[in-house]
Amino acid sequence: MTACGVLTFLVGAAGVEAKGQAGYVALGIAAVGLAIAGAGVILNKLKERETFDNHTLSH
């Protein structure tokens, strides 16, 4: 999920220099990509914490 977000951000960032409405659309795509990447990082941290808790409780 994080990799998809970073890829989306890079695609959006490539078009940020465009003039007019295309630049705003590219900026929006880049922002959505960063949000997806951030959500991926948060979900991964939560998953790691759950796995860590399961291992520490069982031993």
JSON list of C-alpha atoms in Angstrom, two decimals, residues 8-55:
[
{"chain": "A", "resi": 8, "resn": "THR", "atom": "CA", "xyz": [0.92, 7.74, -7.17]},
{"chain": "A", "resi": 9, "resn": "PHE", "atom": "CA", "xyz": [2.73, 10.67, -5.58]},
{"chain": "A", "resi": 10, "resn": "LEU", "atom": "CA", "xyz": [5.55, 10.46, -8.11]},
{"chain": "A", "resi": 11, "resn": "VAL", "atom": "CA", "xyz": [3.09, 10.41, -11.01]},
{"chain": "A", "resi": 12, "resn": "GLY", "atom": "CA", "xyz": [1.32, 13.45, -9.60]},
{"chain": "A", "resi": 13, "resn": "ALA", "atom": "CA", "xyz": [4.55, 15.26, -8.80]},
{"chain": "A", "resi": 14, "resn": "ALA", "atom": "CA", "xyz": [5.76, 14.80, -12.36]},
{"chain": "A", "resi": 15, "resn": "GLY", "atom": "CA", "xyz": [2.91, 17.00, -13.60]},
{"chain": "A", "resi": 16, "resn": "VAL", "atom": "CA", "xyz": [3.01, 19.71, -10.93]},
{"chain": "A", "resi": 17, "resn": "GLU", "atom": "CA", "xyz": [4.87, 22.08, -13.24]},
{"chain": "A", "resi": 18, "resn": "ALA", "atom": "CA", "xyz": [1.96, 22.05, -15.70]},
{"chain": "A", "resi": 19, "resn": "LYS", "atom": "CA", "xyz": [0.14, 25.32, -16.18]},
{"chain": "A", "resi": 20, "resn": "GLY", "atom": "CA", "xyz": [-3.43, 26.03, -15.25]},
{"chain": "A", "resi": 21, "resn": "GLN", "atom": "CA", "xyz": [-5.91, 23.40, -14.18]},
{"chain": "A", "resi": 22, "resn": "ALA", "atom": "CA", "xyz": [-3.60, 20.50, -15.08]},
{"chain": "A", "resi": 23, "resn": "GLY", "atom": "CA", "xyz": [-1.17, 21.66, -12.41]},
{"chain": "A", "resi": 24, "resn": "TYR", "atom": "CA", "xyz": [-3.89, 21.65, -9.77]},
{"chain": "A", "resi": 25, "resn": "VAL", "atom": "CA", "xyz": [-5.02, 18.18, -10.81]},
{"chain": "A", "resi": 26, "resn": "ALA", "atom": "CA", "xyz": [-1.44, 16.92, -10.60]},
{"chain": "A", "resi": 27, "resn": "LEU", "atom": "CA", "xyz": [-1.08, 18.51, -7.16]},
{"chain": "A", "resi": 28, "resn": "GLY", "atom": "CA", "xyz": [-4.27, 16.76, -6.05]},
{"chain": "A", "resi": 29, "resn": "ILE", "atom": "CA", "xyz": [-2.96, 13.42, -7.35]},
{"chain": "A", "resi": 30, "resn": "ALA", "atom": "CA", "xyz": [0.28, 13.97, -5.46]},
{"chain": "A", "resi": 31, "resn": "ALA", "atom": "CA", "xyz": [-1.63, 14.77, -2.26]},
{"chain": "A", "resi": 32, "resn": "VAL", "atom": "CA", "xyz": [-3.76, 11.63, -2.61]},
{"chain": "A", "resi": 33, "resn": "GLY", "atom": "CA", "xyz": [-0.58, 9.61, -3.17]},
{"chain": "A", "resi": 34, "resn": "LEU", "atom": "CA", "xyz": [0.92, 10.96, 0.04]},
{"chain": "A", "resi": 35, "resn": "ALA", "atom": "CA", "xyz": [-2.27, 10.15, 1.94]},
{"chain": "A", "resi": 36, "resn": "ILE", "atom": "CA", "xyz": [-2.23, 6.57, 0.64]},
{"chain": "A", "resi": 37, "resn": "ALA", "atom": "CA", "xyz": [1.44, 6.18, 1.53]},
{"chain": "A", "resi": 38, "resn": "GLY", "atom": "CA", "xyz": [0.83, 7.56, 5.02]},
{"chain": "A", "resi": 39, "resn": "ALA", "atom": "CA", "xyz": [-2.09, 5.21, 5.56]},
{"chain": "A", "resi": 40, "resn": "GLY", "atom": "CA", "xyz": [0.10, 2.31, 4.46]},
{"chain": "A", "resi": 41, "resn": "VAL", "atom": "CA", "xyz": [2.78, 3.24, 6.98]},
{"chain": "A", "resi": 42, "resn": "ILE", "atom": "CA", "xyz": [0.23, 3.57, 9.79]},
{"chain": "A", "resi": 43, "resn": "LEU", "atom": "CA", "xyz": [-1.39, 0.23, 8.96]},
{"chain": "A", "resi": 44, "resn": "ASN", "atom": "CA", "xyz": [2.00, -1.45, 8.84]},
{"chain": "A", "resi": 45, "resn": "LYS", "atom": "CA", "xyz": [2.92, -0.05, 12.26]},
{"chain": "A", "resi": 46, "resn": "LEU", "atom": "CA", "xyz": [-0.37, -1.27, 13.72]},
{"chain": "A", "resi": 47, "resn": "LYS", "atom": "CA", "xyz": [0.16, -4.71, 12.22]},
{"chain": "A", "resi": 48, "resn": "GLU", "atom": "CA", "xyz": [3.70, -4.89, 13.61]},
{"chain": "A", "resi": 49, "resn": "ARG", "atom": "CA", "xyz": [2.48, -3.84, 17.06]},
{"chain": "A", "resi": 50, "resn": "GLU", "atom": "CA", "xyz": [-0.23, -6.52, 17.01]},
{"chain": "A", "resi": 51, "resn": "THR", "atom": "CA", "xyz": [2.29, -9.17, 15.96]},
{"chain": "A", "resi": 52, "resn": "PHE", "atom": "CA", "xyz": [4.70, -8.02, 18.68]},
{"chain": "A", "resi": 53, "resn": "ASP", "atom": "CA", "xyz": [1.95, -8.13, 21.31]},
{"chain": "A", "resi": 54, "resn": "ASN", "atom": "CA", "xyz": [0.90, -11.64, 20.25]},
{"chain": "A", "resi": 55, "resn": "HIS", "atom": "CA", "xyz": [4.48, -12.92, 20.56]}
]
